[in-house]
Structure formats: C-alpha cells, structure tokens
PDB file of C-alpha atoms in Angstrom:
ATOM      1  CA  LYS A   1       0.000   0.000   0.000  1.00 58.00           C
ATOM      2  CA  GLU A   2       2.783   2.479   0.866  1.00 62.00           C
ATOM      3  CA  ARG A   3       4.474   1.872  -2.514  1.00 59.00           C
ATOM      4  CA  MET A   4       1.208   2.610  -4.324  1.00 56.00           C
ATOM      5  CA  GLU A   5       0.777   5.830  -2.347  1.00 61.00           C
ATOM      6  CA  ASN A   6       4.333   6.928  -3.229  1.00 62.00           C
ATOM      7  CA  ASN A   7       5.561   7.027   0.336  1.00 65.00           C
ATOM      8  CA  PRO A   8       9.020   8.704   0.206  1.00 66.00           C
ATOM      9  CA  LYS A   9      10.470   5.816   2.258  1.00 69.00           C
ATOM     10  CA  GLU A  10       9.613   3.335  -0.495  1.00 72.00           C
ATOM     11  CA  LYS A  11      11.800   2.502  -3.493  1.00 82.00           C
ATOM     12  CA  SER A  12      11.037   3.632  -6.995  1.00 88.00           C
ATOM     13  CA  TRP A  13       9.246   1.193  -9.316  1.00 90.00           C
ATOM     14  CA  TYR A  14       8.177   0.774 -12.949  1.00 91.00           C
ATOM     15  CA  VAL A  15       5.996  -1.886 -14.565  1.00 92.00           C
ATOM     16  CA  GLY A  16       4.365  -2.505 -17.924  1.00 91.00           C
ATOM     17  CA  TRP A  17       2.112  -5.174 -19.377  1.00 91.00           C
ATOM     18  CA  GLY A  18       0.113  -5.934 -22.492  1.00 90.00           C
ATOM     19  CA  ASN A  19      -3.586  -6.640 -22.662  1.00 89.00           C
ATOM     20  CA  CYS A  20      -5.377  -8.449 -25.488  1.00 87.00           C
ATOM     21  CA  HIS A  21      -8.721  -9.314 -23.855  1.00 90.00           C
ATOM     22  CA  PRO A  22     -11.435  -7.682 -26.043  1.00 87.00           C
ATOM     23  CA  LEU A  23     -13.755  -6.687 -23.183  1.00 91.00           C
ATOM     24  CA  ILE A  24     -10.946  -5.165 -21.131  1.00 88.00           C
ATOM     25  CA  LEU A  25      -9.637  -3.293 -24.193  1.00 86.00           C
ATOM     26  CA  GLN A  26     -13.122  -1.927 -24.821  1.00 85.00           C
ATOM     27  CA  GLU A  27     -13.326  -0.673 -21.232  1.00 86.00           C
ATOM     28  CA  MET A  28      -9.787   0.775 -21.294  1.00 83.00           C
ATOM     29  CA  ARG A  29     -10.462   2.718 -24.496  1.00 81.00           C
ATOM     30  CA  LYS A  30     -13.283   4.607 -22.783  1.00 82.00           C
ATOM     31  CA  HIS A  31     -10.629   6.457 -20.740  1.00 77.00           C
ATOM     32  CA  TYR A  32      -8.518   7.943 -23.555  1.00 78.00           C
ATOM     33  CA  PRO A  33      -9.087   9.073 -27.138  1.00 75.00           C
ATOM     34  CA  LYS A  34      -7.326   7.771 -30.214  1.00 77.00           C
ATOM     35  CA  PRO A  35      -4.537  10.290 -30.976  1.00 81.00           C
ATOM     36  CA  HIS A  36      -5.723  13.030 -33.349  1.00 81.00           C
ATOM     37  CA  PHE A  37      -2.780  12.493 -35.712  1.00 81.00           C
ATOM     38  CA  LEU A  38      -3.836   8.945 -36.636  1.00 82.00           C
ATOM     39  CA  PRO A  39      -5.967   8.572 -39.777  1.00 82.00           C
ATOM     40  CA  ASP A  40      -9.661   7.838 -39.221  1.00 79.00           C
ATOM     41  CA  ASP A  41      -9.315   4.547 -41.085  1.00 79.00           C
ATOM     42  CA  SER A  42      -6.288   3.349 -39.089  1.00 77.00           C
ATOM     43  CA  GLU A  43      -6.530  -0.209 -37.840  1.00 75.00           C
ATOM     44  CA  ILE A  44      -7.400  -0.720 -34.187  1.00 72.00           C
ATOM     45  CA  PRO A  45      -4.922  -3.247 -32.771  1.00 76.00           C
ATOM     46  CA  SER A  46      -5.915  -6.249 -30.706  1.00 77.00           C
ATOM     47  CA  LYS A  47      -3.364  -5.469 -27.978  1.00 84.00           C
ATOM     48  CA  GLU A  48      -2.480  -2.377 -25.980  1.00 89.00           C
ATOM     49  CA  TYR A  49       0.043  -1.781 -23.223  1.00 91.00           C
ATOM     50  CA  VAL A  50      -0.073  -0.025 -19.868  1.00 93.00           C
ATOM     51  CA  PHE A  51       3.048   1.463 -18.278  1.00 94.00           C
ATOM     52  CA  MET A  52       3.138   2.918 -14.786  1.00 94.00           C
ATOM     53  CA  GLY A  53       5.680   3.759 -12.166  1.00 95.00           C
ATOM     54  CA  TYR A  54       6.967   6.138  -9.559  1.00 92.00           C
ATOM     55  CA  ASP A  55      10.308   7.908  -9.611  1.00 87.00           C
ATOM     56  CA  ASP A  56      11.815   5.460 -12.150  1.00 89.00           C
ATOM     57  CA  GLY A  57      11.459   4.623 -15.868  1.00 91.00           C
ATOM     58  CA  ALA A  58      12.542   2.279 -18.631  1.00 92.00           C
ATOM     59  CA  THR A  59      16.194   1.665 -19.481  1.00 93.00           C
ATOM     60  CA  MET A  60      17.443   2.239 -23.039  1.00 94.00           C
ATOM     61  CA  HIS A  61      16.154  -0.499 -25.386  1.00 95.00           C
ATOM     62  CA  LEU A  62      14.584  -1.377 -28.741  1.00 94.00           C
ATOM     63  CA  ASP A  63      11.083  -2.825 -29.099  1.00 91.00           C
ATOM     64  CA  PHE A  64      10.473  -6.010 -31.047  1.00 89.00           C
ATOM     65  CA  ILE A  65       7.001  -5.195 -32.347  1.00 86.00           C
ATOM     66  CA  ASN A  66       5.445  -5.420 -35.800  1.00 84.00           C
ATOM     67  CA  ARG A  67       4.486  -1.785 -36.355  1.00 84.00           C
ATOM     68  CA  LEU A  68       5.076   1.798 -35.275  1.00 85.00           C
ATOM     69  CA  MET A  69       3.814   2.623 -31.826  1.00 88.00           C
ATOM     70  CA  TRP A  70       2.142   5.585 -30.211  1.00 90.00           C
ATOM     71  CA  GLN A  71       2.116   6.280 -26.503  1.00 93.00           C
ATOM     72  CA  ALA A  72      -0.217   8.633 -24.629  1.00 92.00           C
ATOM     73  CA  GLN A  73       0.768  10.138 -21.293  1.00 95.00           C
ATOM     74  CA  LEU A  74      -2.299  10.025 -19.021  1.00 94.00           C
ATOM     75  CA  LYS A  75      -0.904  10.998 -15.607  1.00 95.00           C
ATOM     76  CA  GLY A  76       2.368  12.471 -14.407  1.00 96.00           C
ATOM     77  CA  SER A  77       5.192  13.282 -16.782  1.00 96.00           C
ATOM     78  CA  LYS A  78       8.290  11.572 -18.066  1.00 96.00           C
ATOM     79  CA  ILE A  79      11.297  12.409 -20.162  1.00 97.00           C
ATOM     80  CA  TRP A  80      11.858  10.357 -23.310  1.00 97.00           C
ATOM     81  CA  HIS A  81      15.450   9.749 -24.409  1.00 98.00           C
ATOM     82  CA  LEU A  82      15.941   8.723 -28.056  1.00 97.00           C
ATOM     83  CA  HIS A  83      19.227   7.560 -29.577  1.00 96.00           C
ATOM     84  CA  PRO A  84      19.740   6.718 -33.247  1.00 94.00           C
ATOM     85  CA  PRO A  85      20.891   3.275 -34.354  1.00 91.00           C
ATOM     86  CA  PRO A  86      24.696   2.893 -34.527  1.00 91.00           C
ATOM     87  CA  GLU A  87      24.801   3.187 -38.321  1.00 92.00           C
ATOM     88  CA  CYS A  88      23.214   6.671 -38.122  1.00 90.00           C
ATOM     89  CA  HIS A  89      25.003   8.149 -35.105  1.00 84.00           C
ATOM     90  CA  HIS A  90      27.174  10.380 -37.341  1.00 90.00           C
ATOM     91  CA  VAL A  91      24.049  11.950 -38.944  1.00 93.00           C
ATOM     92  CA  CYS A  92      21.342  11.791 -36.258  1.00 91.00           C
ATOM     93  CA  LYS A  93      21.783  13.219 -32.783  1.00 93.00           C
ATOM     94  CA  PRO A  94      20.231  11.950 -29.540  1.00 95.00           C
ATOM     95  CA  LEU A  95      16.996  13.686 -28.592  1.00 96.00           C
ATOM     96  CA  SER A  96      15.140  14.118 -25.308  1.00 98.00           C
ATOM     97  CA  PHE A  97      11.688  15.569 -24.684  1.00 97.00           C
ATOM     98  CA  LEU A  98       9.127  15.830 -21.892  1.00 98.00           C
ATOM     99  CA  ALA A  99       5.755  14.067 -22.240  1.00 97.00           C
ATOM    100  CA  GLU A 100       3.013  15.518 -20.034  1.00 97.00           C
ATOM    101  CA  PRO A 101      -0.617  14.472 -19.459  1.00 96.00           C
ATOM    102  CA  GLY A 102      -2.520  14.756 -22.723  1.00 92.00           C
ATOM    103  CA  ASP A 103       0.598  14.373 -24.898  1.00 94.00           C
ATOM    104  CA  ALA A 104       0.859  11.530 -27.391  1.00 92.00           C
ATOM    105  CA  VAL A 105       4.020  10.534 -29.245  1.00 93.00           C
ATOM    106  CA  LEU A 106       4.594   8.453 -32.362  1.00 91.00           C
ATOM    107  CA  VAL A 107       8.043   6.828 -32.459  1.00 90.00           C
ATOM    108  CA  ASP A 108       9.492   3.947 -34.437  1.00 91.00           C
ATOM    109  CA  THR A 109      10.808   2.135 -31.371  1.00 92.00           C
ATOM    110  CA  ARG A 110      12.000  -0.726 -33.566  1.00 92.00           C
ATOM    111  CA  VAL A 111      14.725   1.577 -34.928  1.00 92.00           C
ATOM    112  CA  TRP A 112      15.309   4.264 -32.314  1.00 93.00           C
ATOM    113  CA  TYR A 113      16.835   3.203 -28.999  1.00 96.00           C
ATOM    114  CA  HIS A 114      14.672   4.719 -26.306  1.00 96.00           C
ATOM    115  CA  GLY A 115      14.318   4.984 -22.570  1.00 96.00           C
ATOM    116  CA  THR A 116      12.236   7.049 -20.176  1.00 96.00           C
ATOM    117  CA  THR A 117      12.762   8.797 -16.861  1.00 96.00           C
ATOM    118  CA  ILE A 118       9.751   9.627 -14.703  1.00 96.00           C
ATOM    119  CA  THR A 119       9.848  13.134 -13.296  1.00 92.00           C
ATOM    120  CA  PRO A 120      11.103  12.839  -9.681  1.00 91.00           C
ATOM    121  CA  GLY A 121       8.330  12.558  -7.101  1.00 89.00           C
ATOM    122  CA  GLN A 122       5.641  11.775  -9.677  1.00 91.00           C
ATOM    123  CA  PHE A 123       3.477   8.779 -10.487  1.00 93.00           C
ATOM    124  CA  SER A 124       3.359   8.152 -14.242  1.00 96.00           C
ATOM    125  CA  LEU A 125       0.642   6.339 -16.205  1.00 95.00           C
ATOM    126  CA  SER A 126       0.721   5.864 -19.975  1.00 95.00           C
ATOM    127  CA  ILE A 127      -1.004   3.759 -22.625  1.00 92.00           C
ATOM    128  CA  GLN A 128       0.773   2.396 -25.686  1.00 91.00           C
ATOM    129  CA  SER A 129      -0.573   0.920 -28.882  1.00 87.00           C
ATOM    130  CA  GLU A 130       0.737  -0.038 -32.304  1.00 82.00           C
ATOM    131  CA  TYR A 131      -0.124   1.784 -35.512  1.00 77.00           C
ATOM    132  CA  GLY A 132       0.298   0.926 -39.151  1.00 69.00           C
TER     133      GLY A 132
END
C-alpha cells in the first residue's frame, strides 16, 4: 500500500504489461481518445500496453514489435530519451523531450533506442498501442 501511495520511504518502481482481452480493451479505451494524428481509417490493434511507475522509468532499449507505436501520457510526466541506431550516429543526434498528461508521441521504437525517466516525485501512467 505504501508503494502505491508513493511514500518517500519506499523505493522507486516501474511496470508494464500488455492486454489483449477484447472486453478489457473496450473498457480501457473509454478512458482515452485515439490520438488526433492517426488517420480515421487506421486499424485498431488487438493489444495495448499499460506502463506505470513512480520515480523510475525504462532503461534504453529497442522494441520487437510489428508496427510503429504511439504512446499517450495520461498521468504524471516523463522524459523520453531517443538515440539513433549505430549506423546513423554520425548523422542523427540523440533527442530528449518531456511528455506531459494529454501528450501523445509516435516513435518507431524498432529503430530508435529509447528509454524514459519519470519526473522525480511523480506517479506516471501511460497507454501504448501499435499503428500501421
């Protein structure tokens, strides 16, 4: 209970999971809109992800997914860190940006190395889905 309430004595934490149950997806989608930048006829995937944590984040990694992904920040804020693949490091520079509640990002996480840092002292909640 203390970890959920972000008691300062507790350690930071970060967790994510995927959901593919149709009824749960239907209920989840009532709580956030499809990002405005996606075409009206874009396919609705059969799986979405939830990421949440306190005072932590995801280490630098690549995703092994089939399509581009979008992620919407629902609560709290976090800093995204993007690094180009090794073959492009001489042309592309690393990039960082802050995602706040209501922001949605579209990133090819199959190509760009990425990690996140939750703003200190904040609980972060985001939803991720594939697009394409």
